[in-house]
Amino acid sequence: MHDEPIDPFNGDPVDPSAGLDDLTDGDNQDPLTEAERQDVLEDLADLEIYQALLGPIGVRGLVIECEDCHEPHYFDWDLLRGNLRHLLSSGRPRVHEPAYDPDPDHYVTWEYARGYADGVHDTLTEGTDDNE
Ligand SMILES: [Zn+2]
C-alpha cells in the first residue's frame, strides 16, 4: 500500500509568485498577434522567392492597390521588404511611400507573382517526375 506523494502547494489558495506580471496591462502590449506576425513572415518569405524569380526578367517590385487613396502604388522589392520589417518591429504599417515616378511595366501584382512562382514550381516538378 502506497501513499501518493503530496504536493505541498496543492490547494494553496495564494501562490505568491502568480499574477504579478499579468496585472500590468496597457504599456507592453505586443503590437502584432502571433497570427499577424506569421502572415508578415510568410509575406517576407514569398517576397524573397518572387524577387529571385522575377527580378532577373526585369520586374522591379509589386503594385498594390491602396485602400486609402484607391490608387495603385508601386513598391520596389527593397521598399516592400523594409515595410514588412517595419511592420514586424513596430506593429504598425509605415505611412505609404511608394516608389517615385515608377514605370508600371516593371511592376506586377502579388497575384501575378504568386501565379508565376507556382508555374515555375510546377514546371520544375514535372521535369523531375519522368525519370523513373
Ligand atoms: Zn495610398
XYZ file of N, CA and C and ligand atoms in Angstrom:
397
model
N 0.830 -1.188 0.000
C 0.000 0.000 0.000
C 0.864 1.236 0.000
N 0.520 2.106 -0.982
C 1.336 3.297 -1.238
C 0.550 4.564 -0.953
N 1.144 5.474 -0.278
C 0.569 6.813 -0.216
C 1.153 7.646 -1.340
N 0.308 8.352 -2.078
C 0.822 9.239 -3.118
C 1.582 10.380 -2.462
N 2.672 10.806 -3.093
C 3.367 11.974 -2.548
C 2.459 13.191 -2.607
N 2.506 13.956 -1.606
C 1.598 15.105 -1.531
C 2.307 16.361 -2.018
N 1.663 17.017 -2.985
C 2.184 18.288 -3.472
C 1.995 19.333 -2.373
N 3.091 19.885 -1.875
C 2.953 20.825 -0.747
C 2.156 22.068 -1.109
N 2.082 22.390 -2.414
C 1.352 23.610 -2.788
C -0.067 23.303 -3.247
N -0.407 21.993 -3.264
C -1.711 21.618 -3.765
C -2.805 22.243 -2.924
N -3.671 22.986 -3.574
C -4.783 23.571 -2.855
C -4.446 24.858 -2.141
N -3.201 25.286 -2.239
C -2.829 26.542 -1.600
C -3.508 27.699 -2.322
N -4.324 28.452 -1.694
C -5.100 29.490 -2.398
C -4.239 30.663 -2.843
N -3.120 30.884 -2.229
C -2.302 32.034 -2.608
C -0.924 31.574 -3.031
N -0.678 31.635 -4.331
C 0.668 31.384 -4.818
C 1.346 32.746 -4.951
N 2.348 32.989 -4.115
C 2.909 34.344 -4.078
C 3.567 34.776 -5.383
N 3.935 33.815 -6.263
C 4.621 34.209 -7.488
C 3.659 34.407 -8.655
N 2.389 34.073 -8.474
C 1.455 34.127 -9.590
C 0.877 35.522 -9.772
N 0.666 35.868 -11.015
C -0.141 37.038 -11.296
C 0.575 38.369 -11.267
N 1.802 38.399 -10.742
C 2.457 39.698 -10.633
C 2.673 40.343 -11.997
N 3.094 39.517 -12.976
C 3.411 40.082 -14.286
C 2.175 40.314 -15.147
N 1.116 39.635 -14.815
C -0.051 39.696 -15.687
C -0.924 40.927 -15.442
N -0.701 41.586 -14.345
C -1.620 42.659 -13.985
C -1.256 43.997 -14.617
N -0.051 44.094 -15.119
C 0.355 45.376 -15.694
C 0.024 45.399 -17.172
N -1.224 45.612 -17.507
C -1.563 45.687 -18.925
C -1.564 47.148 -19.371
N -1.499 47.314 -20.690
C -1.543 48.678 -21.197
C -0.279 49.067 -21.931
N 0.836 49.109 -21.227
C 2.039 49.641 -21.866
C 2.739 48.642 -22.773
N 2.758 47.395 -22.330
C 3.622 46.439 -23.025
C 2.878 45.511 -23.963
N 1.855 46.004 -24.598
C 1.115 45.128 -25.488
C 1.958 44.761 -26.698
N 1.903 43.515 -27.030
C 2.562 43.075 -28.251
C 1.803 43.687 -29.424
N 2.498 44.394 -30.270
C 1.796 45.119 -31.335
C 1.094 44.211 -32.334
N 1.638 43.044 -32.594
C 1.007 42.134 -33.543
C 0.612 40.848 -32.844
N -0.496 40.284 -33.248
C -0.826 38.952 -32.762
C 0.113 37.949 -33.409
N 0.149 36.761 -32.821
C 1.031 35.726 -33.364
C 0.656 35.411 -34.810
N -0.649 35.367 -35.094
C -1.114 35.073 -36.450
C -0.681 36.174 -37.422
N -0.772 37.420 -36.964
C -0.380 38.527 -37.830
C 1.119 38.495 -38.119
N 1.898 38.213 -37.068
C 3.345 38.083 -37.266
C 3.640 37.002 -38.306
N 2.923 35.888 -38.177
C 3.134 34.776 -39.089
C 2.845 35.189 -40.529
N 1.770 35.946 -40.711
C 1.418 36.425 -42.044
C 2.532 37.283 -42.628
N 3.046 38.183 -41.807
C 4.089 39.074 -42.298
C 5.350 38.278 -42.641
N 5.677 37.308 -41.790
C 6.855 36.487 -42.051
C 6.694 35.693 -43.347
N 5.478 35.212 -43.596
C 5.224 34.478 -44.837
C 5.336 35.407 -46.040
N 4.824 36.630 -45.885
C 4.950 37.601 -46.967
C 6.421 37.875 -47.271
N 7.217 38.002 -46.220
C 8.647 38.240 -46.410
C 9.302 37.077 -47.155
N 8.924 35.862 -46.779
C 9.493 34.686 -47.440
C 9.058 34.638 -48.903
N 7.778 34.923 -49.161
C 7.284 34.958 -50.537
C 8.041 35.997 -51.347
N 8.253 37.135 -50.702
C 8.923 38.236 -51.383
C 10.304 37.806 -51.883
N 11.021 37.049 -51.063
C 12.348 36.574 -51.460
C 12.247 35.734 -52.729
N 11.235 34.856 -52.748
C 11.056 33.967 -53.896
C 10.702 34.780 -55.140
N 9.759 35.701 -54.972
C 9.296 36.480 -56.124
C 10.436 37.317 -56.699
N 11.201 37.924 -55.809
C 12.306 38.750 -56.304
C 13.332 37.884 -57.035
N 13.607 36.704 -56.486
C 14.590 35.820 -57.113
C 14.119 35.376 -58.492
N 12.800 35.147 -58.647
C 12.268 34.672 -59.917
C 12.046 35.808 -60.907
N 11.482 36.915 -60.407
C 11.008 37.969 -61.292
C 12.053 39.063 -61.519
N 12.905 39.266 -60.541
C 13.939 40.287 -60.682
C 14.768 40.102 -61.948
N 15.249 38.879 -62.200
C 16.097 38.659 -63.386
C 15.392 38.922 -64.709
N 14.042 38.883 -64.747
C 13.339 39.160 -66.005
C 12.833 40.591 -66.037
N 13.330 41.435 -65.138
C 13.070 42.861 -65.265
C 11.998 43.433 -64.359
N 11.398 42.609 -63.520
C 10.387 43.117 -62.604
C 11.081 43.767 -61.411
N 10.684 44.988 -61.118
C 11.369 45.741 -60.061
C 10.636 45.700 -58.732
N 9.394 45.241 -58.735
C 8.658 45.217 -57.476
C 7.200 44.893 -57.719
N 6.380 45.201 -56.739
C 4.964 44.856 -56.807
C 4.113 46.113 -56.813
N 2.968 46.000 -57.466
C 1.988 47.088 -57.433
C 0.853 46.669 -56.514
N 0.491 47.560 -55.603
C -0.531 47.259 -54.606
C -1.599 48.336 -54.648
N -2.843 47.908 -54.755
C -3.961 48.849 -54.739
C -4.104 49.412 -53.331
N -4.001 50.721 -53.199
C -4.006 51.346 -51.880
C -5.436 51.530 -51.398
N -5.694 51.090 -50.174
C -7.047 51.207 -49.627
C -7.367 52.639 -49.235
N -6.354 53.440 -49.016
C -6.586 54.824 -48.603
C -6.922 55.711 -49.791
N -6.085 55.659 -50.808
C -6.321 56.580 -51.921
C -6.897 55.889 -53.144
N -7.128 54.571 -53.055
C -7.737 53.830 -54.158
C -6.966 54.015 -55.454
N -5.682 54.105 -55.309
C -4.824 54.167 -56.482
C -3.771 53.082 -56.338
N -3.277 52.607 -57.465
C -2.189 51.639 -57.368
C -0.902 52.319 -56.904
N -0.189 51.683 -55.967
C 1.118 52.171 -55.546
C 2.161 51.159 -55.976
N 3.294 51.670 -56.396
C 4.354 50.801 -56.895
C 5.476 50.738 -55.867
N 5.811 49.518 -55.460
C 6.829 49.332 -54.420
C 7.991 48.517 -54.969
N 9.178 49.058 -54.844
C 10.372 48.270 -55.159
C 10.523 47.129 -54.158
N 11.285 46.106 -54.561
C 11.496 44.954 -53.665
C 12.042 45.412 -52.307
N 13.038 46.279 -52.342
C 13.663 46.717 -51.096
C 12.679 47.472 -50.219
N 11.846 48.283 -50.871
C 10.859 49.067 -50.138
C 9.839 48.149 -49.470
N 9.401 47.139 -50.229
C 8.451 46.176 -49.682
C 9.030 45.461 -48.471
N 10.278 45.036 -48.623
C 10.931 44.305 -47.530
C 11.056 45.220 -46.308
N 11.442 46.462 -46.558
C 11.574 47.420 -45.465
C 10.244 47.651 -44.757
N 9.181 47.762 -45.544
C 7.858 47.987 -44.952
C 7.431 46.808 -44.084
N 7.668 45.586 -44.586
C 7.266 44.409 -43.827
C 8.080 44.286 -42.541
N 9.389 44.591 -42.644
C 10.229 44.512 -41.439
C 9.798 45.566 -40.430
N 9.446 46.733 -40.933
C 8.985 47.805 -40.060
C 7.703 47.375 -39.345
N 6.819 46.727 -40.088
C 5.567 46.241 -39.522
C 5.851 45.215 -38.427
N 6.822 44.341 -38.657
C 7.198 43.330 -37.666
C 7.701 43.972 -36.391
N 8.540 44.979 -36.525
C 9.191 45.529 -35.341
C 8.319 46.541 -34.623
N 7.490 47.262 -35.351
C 6.720 48.321 -34.708
C 5.260 47.952 -34.524
N 4.779 46.995 -35.324
C 3.385 46.601 -35.207
C 2.445 47.457 -36.017
N 2.966 48.482 -36.669
C 2.081 49.303 -37.487
C 2.713 49.520 -38.857
N 1.869 49.573 -39.894
C 2.415 49.771 -41.236
C 3.019 51.162 -41.382
N 4.048 51.237 -42.176
C 4.657 52.526 -42.420
C 3.722 53.351 -43.294
N 3.737 54.642 -43.096
C 2.989 55.521 -43.986
C 3.455 55.215 -45.407
N 2.493 55.047 -46.300
C 2.898 54.532 -47.597
C 3.776 55.531 -48.339
N 4.904 55.017 -48.746
C 5.840 55.828 -49.503
C 6.256 55.051 -50.739
N 5.389 55.087 -51.746
C 5.675 54.306 -52.950
C 6.889 54.841 -53.695
N 7.365 54.014 -54.601
C 8.472 54.432 -55.439
C 8.069 55.671 -56.231
N 8.980 56.571 -56.429
C 8.648 57.774 -57.169
C 8.810 57.537 -58.664
N 7.907 58.112 -59.426
C 7.967 58.055 -60.879
C 8.215 56.643 -61.400
N 7.377 55.700 -60.977
C 7.621 54.318 -61.389
C 7.187 54.064 -62.827
N 7.776 53.074 -63.430
C 7.330 52.618 -64.741
C 6.431 51.397 -64.511
N 5.115 51.547 -64.723
C 4.183 50.459 -64.396
C 4.517 49.143 -65.075
N 5.209 49.214 -66.210
C 5.553 47.977 -66.907
C 6.462 47.074 -66.076
N 7.127 47.650 -65.096
C 8.105 46.867 -64.339
C 7.590 46.364 -63.001
N 6.265 46.504 -62.799
C 5.700 46.058 -61.521
C 4.543 45.103 -61.780
N 4.437 44.101 -60.930
C 3.353 43.121 -61.055
C 2.621 43.028 -59.723
N 1.441 42.421 -59.744
C 0.666 42.266 -58.511
C 1.154 41.043 -57.735
N 0.779 40.977 -56.448
C 1.057 39.784 -55.639
C 0.508 38.553 -56.341
N -0.721 38.695 -56.894
C -1.373 37.543 -57.518
C -0.559 37.042 -58.704
N -0.093 37.995 -59.505
C 0.716 37.598 -60.656
C 1.985 36.904 -60.181
N 2.648 37.498 -59.194
C 3.902 36.922 -58.707
C 3.676 35.521 -58.154
N 2.562 35.363 -57.417
C 2.257 34.054 -56.841
C 1.999 33.035 -57.942
N 1.216 33.448 -58.952
C 0.938 32.549 -60.064
C 2.203 32.168 -60.819
N 3.069 33.161 -60.994
C 4.320 32.907 -61.690
C 5.172 31.901 -60.910
N 5.269 32.117 -59.605
C 6.061 31.212 -58.767
C 5.479 29.811 -58.795
N 4.143 29.704 -58.755
C 3.507 28.389 -58.830
C 3.807 27.719 -60.160
N 3.751 28.510 -61.237
C 4.028 27.956 -62.554
C 5.441 27.416 -62.659
N 6.402 28.185 -62.145
C 7.796 27.732 -62.164
C 7.934 26.461 -61.349
N 7.276 26.440 -60.198
C 7.348 25.262 -59.329
C 6.802 24.030 -60.055
N 5.643 24.202 -60.744
C 5.048 23.079 -61.473
C 5.985 22.581 -62.560
N 6.581 23.530 -63.284
C 7.489 23.147 -64.357
C 8.652 22.322 -63.822
N 9.213 22.778 -62.700
C 10.339 22.057 -62.111
C 9.912 20.675 -61.648
N 8.715 20.590 -61.080
C 8.238 19.308 -60.580
C 8.010 18.335 -61.725
N 7.392 18.839 -62.815
C 7.180 17.984 -63.977
C 8.500 17.485 -64.530
N 9.481 18.367 -64.549
C 10.774 17.997 -65.107
C 11.440 16.853 -64.384
N 11.190 16.771 -63.056
C 11.854 15.720 -62.300
C 10.996 14.482 -62.160
N 9.747 14.570 -62.676
C 8.850 13.441 -62.468
C 9.136 12.259 -63.393
N 9.635 12.564 -64.614
C 9.649 11.490 -65.601
C 10.987 10.766 -65.720
N 11.794 10.758 -64.681
C 12.920 9.820 -64.752
C 12.694 8.651 -63.802
N 11.814 7.790 -64.259
C 11.562 6.573 -63.476
C 12.317 5.407 -64.077
Zn -2.110 55.412 -50.764
